[in-house]
Tab-separated table of C-alpha atoms and ligand atoms in Angstrom:
chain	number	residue	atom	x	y	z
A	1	UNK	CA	-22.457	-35.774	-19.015
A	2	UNK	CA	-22.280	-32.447	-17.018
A	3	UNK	CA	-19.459	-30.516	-17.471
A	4	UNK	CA	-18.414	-29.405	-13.986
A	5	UNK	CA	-16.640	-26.184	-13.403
A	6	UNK	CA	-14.079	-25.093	-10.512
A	7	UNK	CA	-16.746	-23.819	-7.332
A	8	UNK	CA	-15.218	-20.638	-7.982
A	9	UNK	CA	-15.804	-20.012	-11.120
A	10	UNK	CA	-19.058	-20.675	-10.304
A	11	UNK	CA	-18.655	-18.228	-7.366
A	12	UNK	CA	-17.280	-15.840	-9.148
A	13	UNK	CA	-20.004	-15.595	-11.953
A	14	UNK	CA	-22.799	-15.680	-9.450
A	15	UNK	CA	-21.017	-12.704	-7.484
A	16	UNK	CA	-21.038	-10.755	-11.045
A	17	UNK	CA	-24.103	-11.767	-11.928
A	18	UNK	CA	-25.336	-10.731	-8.167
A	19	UNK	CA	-23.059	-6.986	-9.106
A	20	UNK	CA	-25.710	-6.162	-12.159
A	21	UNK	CA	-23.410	-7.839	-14.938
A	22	UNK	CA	-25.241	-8.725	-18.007
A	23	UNK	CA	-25.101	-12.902	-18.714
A	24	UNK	CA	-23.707	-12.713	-22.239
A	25	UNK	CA	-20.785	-9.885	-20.773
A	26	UNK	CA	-20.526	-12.855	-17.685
A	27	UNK	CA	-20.788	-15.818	-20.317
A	28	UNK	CA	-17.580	-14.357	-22.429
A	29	UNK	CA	-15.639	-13.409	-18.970
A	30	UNK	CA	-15.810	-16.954	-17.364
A	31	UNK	CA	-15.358	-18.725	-20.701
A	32	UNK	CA	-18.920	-20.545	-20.308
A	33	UNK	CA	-22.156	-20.320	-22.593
A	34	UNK	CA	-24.810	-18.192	-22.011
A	35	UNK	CA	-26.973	-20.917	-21.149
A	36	UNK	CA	-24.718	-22.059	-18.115
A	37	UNK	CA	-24.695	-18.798	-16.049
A	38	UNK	CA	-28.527	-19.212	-16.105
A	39	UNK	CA	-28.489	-22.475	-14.981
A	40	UNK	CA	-26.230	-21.675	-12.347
A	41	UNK	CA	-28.338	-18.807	-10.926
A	42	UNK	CA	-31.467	-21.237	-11.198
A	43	UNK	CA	-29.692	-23.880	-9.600
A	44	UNK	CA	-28.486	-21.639	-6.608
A	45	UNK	CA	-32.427	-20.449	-6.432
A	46	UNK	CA	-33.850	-23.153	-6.574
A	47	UNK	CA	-31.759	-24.688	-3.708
A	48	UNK	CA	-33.179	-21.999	-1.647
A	49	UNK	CA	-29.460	-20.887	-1.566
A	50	UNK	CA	-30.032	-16.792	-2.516
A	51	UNK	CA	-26.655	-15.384	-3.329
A	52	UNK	CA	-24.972	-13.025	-0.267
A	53	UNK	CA	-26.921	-14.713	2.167
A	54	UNK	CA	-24.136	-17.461	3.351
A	55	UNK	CA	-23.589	-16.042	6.561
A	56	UNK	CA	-26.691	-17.548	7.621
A	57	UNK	CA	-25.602	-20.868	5.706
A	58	UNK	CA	-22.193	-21.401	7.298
A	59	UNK	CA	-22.591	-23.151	10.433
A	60	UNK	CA	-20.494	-22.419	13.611
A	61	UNK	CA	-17.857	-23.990	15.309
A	62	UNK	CA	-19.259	-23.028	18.820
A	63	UNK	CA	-22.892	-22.715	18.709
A	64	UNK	CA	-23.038	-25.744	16.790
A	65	UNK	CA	-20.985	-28.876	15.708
A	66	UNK	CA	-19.166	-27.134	12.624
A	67	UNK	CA	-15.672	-28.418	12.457
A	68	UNK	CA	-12.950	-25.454	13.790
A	69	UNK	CA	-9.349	-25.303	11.371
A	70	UNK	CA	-7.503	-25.083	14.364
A	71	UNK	CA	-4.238	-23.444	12.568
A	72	UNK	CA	-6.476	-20.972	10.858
A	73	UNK	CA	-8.097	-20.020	13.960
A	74	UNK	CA	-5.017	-19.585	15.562
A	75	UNK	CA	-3.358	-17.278	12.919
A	76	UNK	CA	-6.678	-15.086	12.685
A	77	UNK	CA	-6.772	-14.862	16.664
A	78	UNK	CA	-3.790	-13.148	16.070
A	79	UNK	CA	-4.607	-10.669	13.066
A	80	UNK	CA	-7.503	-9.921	15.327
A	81	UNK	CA	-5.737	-9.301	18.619
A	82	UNK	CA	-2.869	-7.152	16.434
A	83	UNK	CA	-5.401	-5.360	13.729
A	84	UNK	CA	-8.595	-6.374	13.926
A	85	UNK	CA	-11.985	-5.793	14.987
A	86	UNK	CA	-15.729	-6.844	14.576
A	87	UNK	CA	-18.677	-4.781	14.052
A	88	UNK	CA	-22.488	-5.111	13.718
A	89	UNK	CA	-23.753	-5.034	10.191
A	90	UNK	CA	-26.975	-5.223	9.743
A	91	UNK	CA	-29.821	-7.466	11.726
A	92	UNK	CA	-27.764	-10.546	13.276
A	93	UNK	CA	-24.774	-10.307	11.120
A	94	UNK	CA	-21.576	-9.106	12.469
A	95	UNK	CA	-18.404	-7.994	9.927
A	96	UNK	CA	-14.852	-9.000	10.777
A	97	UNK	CA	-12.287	-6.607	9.498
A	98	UNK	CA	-8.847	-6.984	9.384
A	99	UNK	CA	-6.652	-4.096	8.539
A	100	UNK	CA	-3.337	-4.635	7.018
A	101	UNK	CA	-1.026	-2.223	5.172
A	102	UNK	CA	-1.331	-2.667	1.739
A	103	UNK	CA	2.549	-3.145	0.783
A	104	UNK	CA	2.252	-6.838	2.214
A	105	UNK	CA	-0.118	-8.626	-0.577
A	106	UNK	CA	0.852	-11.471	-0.003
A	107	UNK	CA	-0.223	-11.031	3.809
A	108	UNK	CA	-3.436	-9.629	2.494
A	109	UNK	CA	-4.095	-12.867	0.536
A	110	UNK	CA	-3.375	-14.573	3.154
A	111	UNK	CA	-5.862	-13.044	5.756
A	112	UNK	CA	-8.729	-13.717	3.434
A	113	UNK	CA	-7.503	-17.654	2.769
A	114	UNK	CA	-7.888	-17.630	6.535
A	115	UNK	CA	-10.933	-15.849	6.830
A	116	UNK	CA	-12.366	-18.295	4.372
A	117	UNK	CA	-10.758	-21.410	6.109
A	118	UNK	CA	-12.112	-20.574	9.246
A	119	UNK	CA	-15.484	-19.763	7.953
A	120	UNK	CA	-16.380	-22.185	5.240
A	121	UNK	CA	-18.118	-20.971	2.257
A	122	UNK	CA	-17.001	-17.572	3.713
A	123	UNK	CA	-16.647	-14.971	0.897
A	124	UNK	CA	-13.976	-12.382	2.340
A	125	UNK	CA	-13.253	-9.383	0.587
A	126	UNK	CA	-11.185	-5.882	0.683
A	127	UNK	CA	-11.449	-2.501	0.614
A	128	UNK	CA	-8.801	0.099	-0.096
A	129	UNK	CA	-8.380	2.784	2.632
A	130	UNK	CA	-5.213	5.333	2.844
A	131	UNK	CA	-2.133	3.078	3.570
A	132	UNK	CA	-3.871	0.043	3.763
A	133	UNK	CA	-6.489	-2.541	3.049
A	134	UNK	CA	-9.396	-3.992	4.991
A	135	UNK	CA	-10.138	-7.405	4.813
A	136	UNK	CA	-14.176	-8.068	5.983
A	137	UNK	CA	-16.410	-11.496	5.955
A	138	UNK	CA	-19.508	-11.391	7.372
A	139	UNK	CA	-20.686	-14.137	9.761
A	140	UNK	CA	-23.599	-14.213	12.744
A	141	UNK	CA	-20.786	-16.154	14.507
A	142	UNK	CA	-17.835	-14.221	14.363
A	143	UNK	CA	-18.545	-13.384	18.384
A	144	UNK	CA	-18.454	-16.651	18.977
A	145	UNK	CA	-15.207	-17.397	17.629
A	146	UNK	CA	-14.092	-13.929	19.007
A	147	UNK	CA	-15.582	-13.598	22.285
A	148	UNK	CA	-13.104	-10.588	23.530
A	149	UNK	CA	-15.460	-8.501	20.586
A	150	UNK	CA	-16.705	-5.582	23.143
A	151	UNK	CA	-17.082	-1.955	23.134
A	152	UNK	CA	-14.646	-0.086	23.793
A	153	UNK	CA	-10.829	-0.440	22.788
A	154	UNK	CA	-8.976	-3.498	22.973
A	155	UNK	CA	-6.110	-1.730	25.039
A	156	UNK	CA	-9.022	-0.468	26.856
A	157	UNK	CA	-10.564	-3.375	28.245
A	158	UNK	CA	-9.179	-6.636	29.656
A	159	UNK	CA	-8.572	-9.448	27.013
A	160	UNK	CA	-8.947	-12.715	28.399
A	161	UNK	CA	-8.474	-16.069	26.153
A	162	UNK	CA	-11.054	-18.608	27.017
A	163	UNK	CA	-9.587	-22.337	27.615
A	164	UNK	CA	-10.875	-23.163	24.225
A	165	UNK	CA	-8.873	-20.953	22.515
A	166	UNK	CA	-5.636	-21.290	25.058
A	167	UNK	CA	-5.983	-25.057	24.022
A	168	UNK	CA	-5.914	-24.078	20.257
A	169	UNK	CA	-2.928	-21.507	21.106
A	170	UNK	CA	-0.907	-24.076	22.678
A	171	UNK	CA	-2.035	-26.242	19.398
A	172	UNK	CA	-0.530	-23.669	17.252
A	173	UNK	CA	1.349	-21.272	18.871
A	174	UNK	CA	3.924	-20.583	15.854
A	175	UNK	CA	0.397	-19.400	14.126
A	176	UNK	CA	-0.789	-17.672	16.663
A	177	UNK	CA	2.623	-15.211	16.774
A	178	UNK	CA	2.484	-15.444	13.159
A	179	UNK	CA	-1.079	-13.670	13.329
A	180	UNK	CA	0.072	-11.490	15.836
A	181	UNK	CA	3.743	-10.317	14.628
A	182	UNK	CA	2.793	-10.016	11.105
A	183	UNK	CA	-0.187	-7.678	12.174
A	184	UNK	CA	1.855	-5.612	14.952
A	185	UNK	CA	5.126	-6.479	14.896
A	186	UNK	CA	8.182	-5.922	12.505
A	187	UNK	CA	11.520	-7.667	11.578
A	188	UNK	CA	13.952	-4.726	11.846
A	189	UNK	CA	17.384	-4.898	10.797
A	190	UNK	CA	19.952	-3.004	13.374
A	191	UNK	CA	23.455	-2.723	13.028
A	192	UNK	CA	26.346	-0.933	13.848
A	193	UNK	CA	30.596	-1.161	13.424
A	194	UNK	CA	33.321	-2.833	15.663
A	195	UNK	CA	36.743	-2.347	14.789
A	196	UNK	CA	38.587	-5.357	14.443
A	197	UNK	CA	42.258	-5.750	14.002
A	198	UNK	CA	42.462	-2.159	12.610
A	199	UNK	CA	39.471	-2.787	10.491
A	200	UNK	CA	36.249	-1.086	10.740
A	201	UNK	CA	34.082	-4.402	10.115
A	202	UNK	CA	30.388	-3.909	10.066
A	203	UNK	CA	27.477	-6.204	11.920
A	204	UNK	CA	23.722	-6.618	11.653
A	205	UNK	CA	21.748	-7.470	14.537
A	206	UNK	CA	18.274	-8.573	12.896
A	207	UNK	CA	15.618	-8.438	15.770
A	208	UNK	CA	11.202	-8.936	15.895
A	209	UNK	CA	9.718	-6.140	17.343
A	210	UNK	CA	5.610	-6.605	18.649
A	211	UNK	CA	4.231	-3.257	19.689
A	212	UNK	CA	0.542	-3.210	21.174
A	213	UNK	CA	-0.750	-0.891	23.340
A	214	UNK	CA	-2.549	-3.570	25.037
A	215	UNK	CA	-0.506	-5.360	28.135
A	216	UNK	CA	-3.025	-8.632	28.232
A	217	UNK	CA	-2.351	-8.719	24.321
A	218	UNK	CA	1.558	-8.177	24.977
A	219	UNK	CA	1.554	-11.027	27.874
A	220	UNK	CA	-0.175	-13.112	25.156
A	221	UNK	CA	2.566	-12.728	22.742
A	222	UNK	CA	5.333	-13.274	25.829
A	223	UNK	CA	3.245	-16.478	26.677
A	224	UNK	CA	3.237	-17.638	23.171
A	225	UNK	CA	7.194	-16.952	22.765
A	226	UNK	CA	7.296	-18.887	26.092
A	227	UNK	CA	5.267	-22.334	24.406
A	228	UNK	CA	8.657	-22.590	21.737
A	229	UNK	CA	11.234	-21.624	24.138
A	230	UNK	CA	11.955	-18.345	22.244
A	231	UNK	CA	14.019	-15.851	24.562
A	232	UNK	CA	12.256	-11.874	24.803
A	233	UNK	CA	12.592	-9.487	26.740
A	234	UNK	CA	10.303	-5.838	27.332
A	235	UNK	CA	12.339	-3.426	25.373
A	236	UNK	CA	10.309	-0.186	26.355
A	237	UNK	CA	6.362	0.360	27.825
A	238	UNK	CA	5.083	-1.336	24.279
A	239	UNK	CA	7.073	-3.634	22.938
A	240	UNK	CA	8.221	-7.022	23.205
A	241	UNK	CA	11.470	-8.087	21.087
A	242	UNK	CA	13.086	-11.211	20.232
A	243	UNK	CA	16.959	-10.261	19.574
A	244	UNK	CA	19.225	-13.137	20.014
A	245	UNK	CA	20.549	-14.797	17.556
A	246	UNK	CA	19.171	-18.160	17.379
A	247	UNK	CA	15.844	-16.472	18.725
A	248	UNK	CA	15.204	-14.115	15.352
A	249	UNK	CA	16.483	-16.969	13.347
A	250	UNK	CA	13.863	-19.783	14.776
A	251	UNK	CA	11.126	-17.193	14.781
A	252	UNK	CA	12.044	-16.085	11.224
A	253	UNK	CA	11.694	-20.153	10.589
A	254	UNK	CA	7.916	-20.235	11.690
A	255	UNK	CA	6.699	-17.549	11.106
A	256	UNK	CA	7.959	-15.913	7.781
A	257	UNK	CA	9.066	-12.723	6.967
A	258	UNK	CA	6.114	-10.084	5.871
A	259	UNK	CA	5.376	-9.830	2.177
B	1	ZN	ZN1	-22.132	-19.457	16.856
Protein backbone atom coordinates (compact mmCIF):
# COMPACT_ATOMS: atom_id res chain seq x y z
CA UNK A 1 0.00 0.00 0.00
CA UNK A 2 1.09 3.62 -0.90
CA UNK A 3 2.13 5.62 1.71
CA UNK A 4 0.44 8.98 1.15
CA UNK A 5 1.99 12.17 2.29
CA UNK A 6 0.32 15.66 3.35
CA UNK A 7 -0.19 17.66 -0.47
CA UNK A 8 2.19 19.94 0.96
CA UNK A 9 4.81 18.14 1.66
CA UNK A 10 4.56 17.09 -1.58
CA UNK A 11 4.34 20.79 -2.60
CA UNK A 12 6.91 21.75 -0.79
CA UNK A 13 9.53 19.17 -2.14
CA UNK A 14 8.50 19.76 -5.70
CA UNK A 15 8.98 23.68 -5.10
CA UNK A 16 12.71 22.71 -3.80
CA UNK A 17 13.25 20.39 -6.16
CA UNK A 18 11.86 23.09 -8.89
CA UNK A 19 14.66 25.83 -6.71
CA UNK A 20 17.85 23.51 -7.93
CA UNK A 21 17.89 21.37 -4.58
CA UNK A 22 19.66 18.16 -4.92
CA UNK A 23 17.05 14.90 -4.20
CA UNK A 24 19.14 13.24 -1.50
CA UNK A 25 19.57 17.12 0.35
CA UNK A 26 15.35 17.17 -0.47
CA UNK A 27 14.96 13.36 0.59
CA UNK A 28 16.64 14.11 4.27
CA UNK A 29 14.64 17.65 4.54
CA UNK A 30 11.07 16.21 3.99
CA UNK A 31 11.83 13.00 5.90
CA UNK A 32 11.08 10.79 2.63
CA UNK A 33 13.48 8.35 0.61
CA UNK A 34 15.26 9.26 -2.20
CA UNK A 35 13.23 7.21 -4.32
CA UNK A 36 9.91 9.17 -3.43
CA UNK A 37 10.94 12.73 -4.49
CA UNK A 38 11.57 11.09 -7.92
CA UNK A 39 8.46 9.60 -8.11
CA UNK A 40 6.82 12.62 -7.19
CA UNK A 41 8.47 14.77 -9.90
CA UNK A 42 7.61 11.85 -12.46
CA UNK A 43 4.24 11.69 -11.31
CA UNK A 44 3.66 15.56 -11.60
CA UNK A 45 5.33 15.13 -15.34
CA UNK A 46 3.78 12.70 -16.38
CA UNK A 47 0.33 14.22 -15.54
CA UNK A 48 1.28 16.89 -17.87
CA UNK A 49 1.17 18.99 -14.60
CA UNK A 50 4.90 20.97 -15.03
CA UNK A 51 5.66 22.58 -11.73
CA UNK A 52 5.01 26.74 -11.63
CA UNK A 53 2.66 26.48 -14.28
CA UNK A 54 -0.75 26.33 -12.03
CA UNK A 55 -1.92 29.55 -12.95
CA UNK A 56 -2.98 28.14 -16.09
CA UNK A 57 -4.41 25.01 -14.07
CA UNK A 58 -6.62 26.85 -11.59
CA UNK A 59 -9.82 27.54 -13.10
CA UNK A 60 -11.83 30.81 -12.55
CA UNK A 61 -14.68 31.74 -10.74
CA UNK A 62 -15.93 34.17 -13.52
CA UNK A 63 -14.78 33.06 -16.80
CA UNK A 64 -15.71 29.71 -15.93
CA UNK A 65 -17.77 27.58 -13.39
CA UNK A 66 -14.93 27.41 -10.60
CA UNK A 67 -16.57 27.63 -7.26
CA UNK A 68 -15.91 31.45 -5.54
CA UNK A 69 -15.07 31.24 -1.29
CA UNK A 70 -17.27 33.96 -0.85
CA UNK A 71 -15.68 35.04 2.73
CA UNK A 72 -12.26 34.86 1.22
CA UNK A 73 -13.19 36.95 -1.60
CA UNK A 74 -14.63 39.34 0.51
CA UNK A 75 -11.63 39.78 2.94
CA UNK A 76 -9.11 39.98 -0.15
CA UNK A 77 -11.50 42.67 -1.88
CA UNK A 78 -10.56 44.48 0.95
CA UNK A 79 -6.63 43.96 1.26
CA UNK A 80 -6.88 44.93 -2.36
CA UNK A 81 -8.96 48.08 -2.14
CA UNK A 82 -6.65 49.13 1.20
CA UNK A 83 -3.02 47.74 -0.13
CA UNK A 84 -3.14 46.07 -3.04
CA UNK A 85 -2.61 45.98 -6.60
CA UNK A 86 -2.24 43.71 -9.76
CA UNK A 87 0.28 43.76 -12.37
CA UNK A 88 1.15 42.01 -15.68
CA UNK A 89 3.77 39.35 -15.39
CA UNK A 90 4.68 37.82 -18.12
CA UNK A 91 2.43 36.59 -21.36
CA UNK A 92 -1.29 36.19 -19.90
CA UNK A 93 -0.42 36.00 -16.31
CA UNK A 94 -1.16 38.79 -14.04
CA UNK A 95 0.55 39.01 -10.20
CA UNK A 96 -1.56 40.09 -7.24
CA UNK A 97 0.41 41.79 -4.56
CA UNK A 98 -0.59 42.64 -1.36
CA UNK A 99 1.55 44.83 0.77
CA UNK A 100 1.37 44.62 4.45
CA UNK A 101 3.78 45.88 7.13
CA UNK A 102 5.74 43.26 8.29
CA UNK A 103 5.11 43.66 12.24
CA UNK A 104 1.57 41.95 11.66
CA UNK A 105 2.63 38.12 10.78
CA UNK A 106 -0.04 36.88 11.63
CA UNK A 107 -1.93 39.26 9.06
CA UNK A 108 0.68 38.27 6.58
CA UNK A 109 -0.25 34.57 7.01
CA UNK A 110 -3.35 35.34 6.72
CA UNK A 111 -3.34 37.20 3.28
CA UNK A 112 -1.66 34.25 1.68
CA UNK A 113 -4.38 31.56 3.35
CA UNK A 114 -6.71 33.87 1.46
CA UNK A 115 -4.90 34.23 -1.56
CA UNK A 116 -4.75 30.48 -1.68
CA UNK A 117 -8.51 30.02 -0.70
CA UNK A 118 -9.62 32.15 -3.28
CA UNK A 119 -7.41 30.71 -5.87
CA UNK A 120 -7.21 27.00 -5.40
CA UNK A 121 -3.99 25.30 -5.85
CA UNK A 122 -2.72 28.95 -5.68
CA UNK A 123 0.90 29.03 -4.39
CA UNK A 124 1.23 32.65 -2.75
CA UNK A 125 4.38 33.82 -1.59
CA UNK A 126 6.38 36.99 0.00
CA UNK A 127 8.94 39.16 -0.46
CA UNK A 128 10.68 41.39 2.05
CA UNK A 129 10.77 45.13 1.11
CA UNK A 130 11.75 48.10 3.72
CA UNK A 131 8.92 48.09 6.39
CA UNK A 132 7.00 45.54 4.95
CA UNK A 133 6.19 42.41 3.05
CA UNK A 134 4.55 41.67 -0.28
CA UNK A 135 2.36 38.97 -0.63
CA UNK A 136 2.06 37.87 -4.73
CA UNK A 137 0.11 34.74 -6.50
CA UNK A 138 -0.01 34.66 -9.91
CA UNK A 139 -3.28 33.92 -11.76
CA UNK A 140 -4.58 34.78 -15.62
CA UNK A 141 -7.79 35.56 -13.64
CA UNK A 142 -6.98 37.81 -11.04
CA UNK A 143 -8.80 40.72 -13.40
CA UNK A 144 -11.58 38.91 -13.32
CA UNK A 145 -12.01 38.65 -9.76
CA UNK A 146 -10.63 42.29 -9.56
CA UNK A 147 -12.17 44.11 -12.28
CA UNK A 148 -11.36 47.82 -10.76
CA UNK A 149 -7.39 46.54 -11.85
CA UNK A 150 -6.63 49.75 -14.24
CA UNK A 151 -3.90 52.09 -14.85
CA UNK A 152 -3.54 54.63 -13.04
CA UNK A 153 -4.03 55.06 -9.13
CA UNK A 154 -6.80 53.73 -7.30
CA UNK A 155 -7.52 57.26 -5.67
CA UNK A 156 -7.10 58.28 -9.15
CA UNK A 157 -9.75 56.66 -10.91
CA UNK A 158 -13.36 55.82 -9.99
CA UNK A 159 -13.83 52.41 -8.15
CA UNK A 160 -17.02 50.94 -8.82
CA UNK A 161 -18.11 47.37 -7.22
CA UNK A 162 -19.92 45.30 -9.74
CA UNK A 163 -23.36 43.64 -8.38
CA UNK A 164 -21.47 40.45 -8.10
CA UNK A 165 -19.22 41.55 -5.74
CA UNK A 166 -21.86 44.08 -3.81
CA UNK A 167 -23.85 40.72 -3.43
CA UNK A 168 -20.72 38.98 -1.89
CA UNK A 169 -20.10 42.32 0.28
CA UNK A 170 -23.45 42.27 1.67
CA UNK A 171 -22.64 38.29 2.14
CA UNK A 172 -19.73 39.19 4.20
CA UNK A 173 -19.47 42.51 5.07
CA UNK A 174 -17.62 41.93 8.60
CA UNK A 175 -14.83 40.41 6.01
CA UNK A 176 -14.93 42.81 3.77
CA UNK A 177 -14.01 45.74 6.65
CA UNK A 178 -11.81 43.21 8.02
CA UNK A 179 -9.80 43.30 4.58
CA UNK A 180 -10.11 46.80 4.44
CA UNK A 181 -9.33 48.09 8.18
CA UNK A 182 -6.61 45.70 8.74
CA UNK A 183 -4.91 46.95 5.42
CA UNK A 184 -5.68 50.86 5.99
CA UNK A 185 -7.03 51.36 9.05
CA UNK A 186 -5.79 51.25 12.77
CA UNK A 187 -7.24 50.62 16.31
CA UNK A 188 -5.84 53.64 18.20
CA UNK A 189 -6.08 54.03 21.76
CA UNK A 190 -6.97 57.87 22.90
CA UNK A 191 -7.35 59.04 26.21
CA UNK A 192 -7.26 61.79 28.37
CA UNK A 193 -8.13 62.83 32.43
CA UNK A 194 -11.43 64.07 34.11
CA UNK A 195 -11.31 65.02 37.54
CA UNK A 196 -13.70 63.38 39.58
CA UNK A 197 -14.56 64.09 43.13
CA UNK A 198 -11.09 65.72 43.62
CA UNK A 199 -9.49 62.89 41.82
CA UNK A 200 -7.66 63.10 38.66
CA UNK A 201 -9.16 59.69 37.19
CA UNK A 202 -7.92 58.72 33.81
CA UNK A 203 -10.10 57.34 30.58
CA UNK A 204 -9.36 55.59 27.30
CA UNK A 205 -11.38 56.18 24.39
CA UNK A 206 -10.32 53.18 21.98
CA UNK A 207 -11.46 54.20 18.38
CA UNK A 208 -10.87 52.42 14.35
CA UNK A 209 -9.43 54.75 12.20
CA UNK A 210 -9.66 53.86 7.96
CA UNK A 211 -7.58 56.34 6.04
CA UNK A 212 -7.65 56.05 2.07
CA UNK A 213 -7.06 58.58 -0.16
CA UNK A 214 -9.68 57.23 -2.29
CA UNK A 215 -13.46 58.71 -1.57
CA UNK A 216 -15.32 55.66 -3.66
CA UNK A 217 -13.01 53.32 -1.44
CA UNK A 218 -13.95 55.46 1.80
CA UNK A 219 -17.89 55.38 0.82
CA UNK A 220 -17.25 51.61 0.52
CA UNK A 221 -16.05 51.26 3.97
CA UNK A 222 -19.08 53.83 5.26
CA UNK A 223 -21.47 51.47 3.25
CA UNK A 224 -20.05 48.42 4.76
CA UNK A 225 -20.21 49.99 8.48
CA UNK A 226 -23.79 50.84 7.35
CA UNK A 227 -24.73 46.70 6.45
CA UNK A 228 -23.98 45.98 10.64
CA UNK A 229 -25.43 49.08 11.93
CA UNK A 230 -21.99 50.34 13.12
CA UNK A 231 -22.16 54.25 13.87
CA UNK A 232 -19.01 56.51 11.87
CA UNK A 233 -18.61 59.51 11.21
CA UNK A 234 -15.80 61.59 8.62
CA UNK A 235 -13.26 62.68 11.10
CA UNK A 236 -11.07 64.82 8.61
CA UNK A 237 -10.70 64.78 4.38
CA UNK A 238 -9.35 60.90 4.79
CA UNK A 239 -10.61 59.15 7.32
CA UNK A 240 -13.51 57.41 8.50
CA UNK A 241 -13.67 56.44 12.40
CA UNK A 242 -15.77 54.31 14.45
CA UNK A 243 -15.55 55.87 18.17
CA UNK A 244 -18.46 54.97 20.26
CA UNK A 245 -18.38 52.71 22.60
CA UNK A 246 -20.39 49.83 21.66
CA UNK A 247 -19.26 50.70 17.96
CA UNK A 248 -15.22 49.91 18.59
CA UNK A 249 -16.30 47.12 20.78
CA UNK A 250 -18.66 45.21 18.02
CA UNK A 251 -16.14 46.04 15.34
CA UNK A 252 -13.25 44.82 17.55
CA UNK A 253 -15.71 41.51 17.79
CA UNK A 254 -15.61 40.86 13.91
CA UNK A 255 -12.99 41.90 12.84
CA UNK A 256 -9.95 41.31 15.23
CA UNK A 257 -7.36 43.35 16.34
CA UNK A 258 -4.05 43.43 13.91
CA UNK A 259 -1.31 40.96 14.73
ZN1 LIG B 1 -11.39 34.35 -15.59
Amino acid sequence: MTHIRPLRTVESALRASDNGMRDADNAALHGVAVKTIRRWRRLYQRRGQPRGQQHTIAPCPRCEDAELDGAAYAELLGWYLGDGHISRQRRDVFGLHVVNDKRYVHDLDRIAVLMARVKPGGRPHGRSVPGAVIVTTSWKHWPCLFPQHGPGRKHQRPIVLEDWQRSLVETHPAAFLRGLFHSDGCRANNWTRKKIDGRWKRYDYPRWQFTNHSADIRELCCWALDLLDIPWRQSNRYVVSVSTRAGVARLDELIGLKS
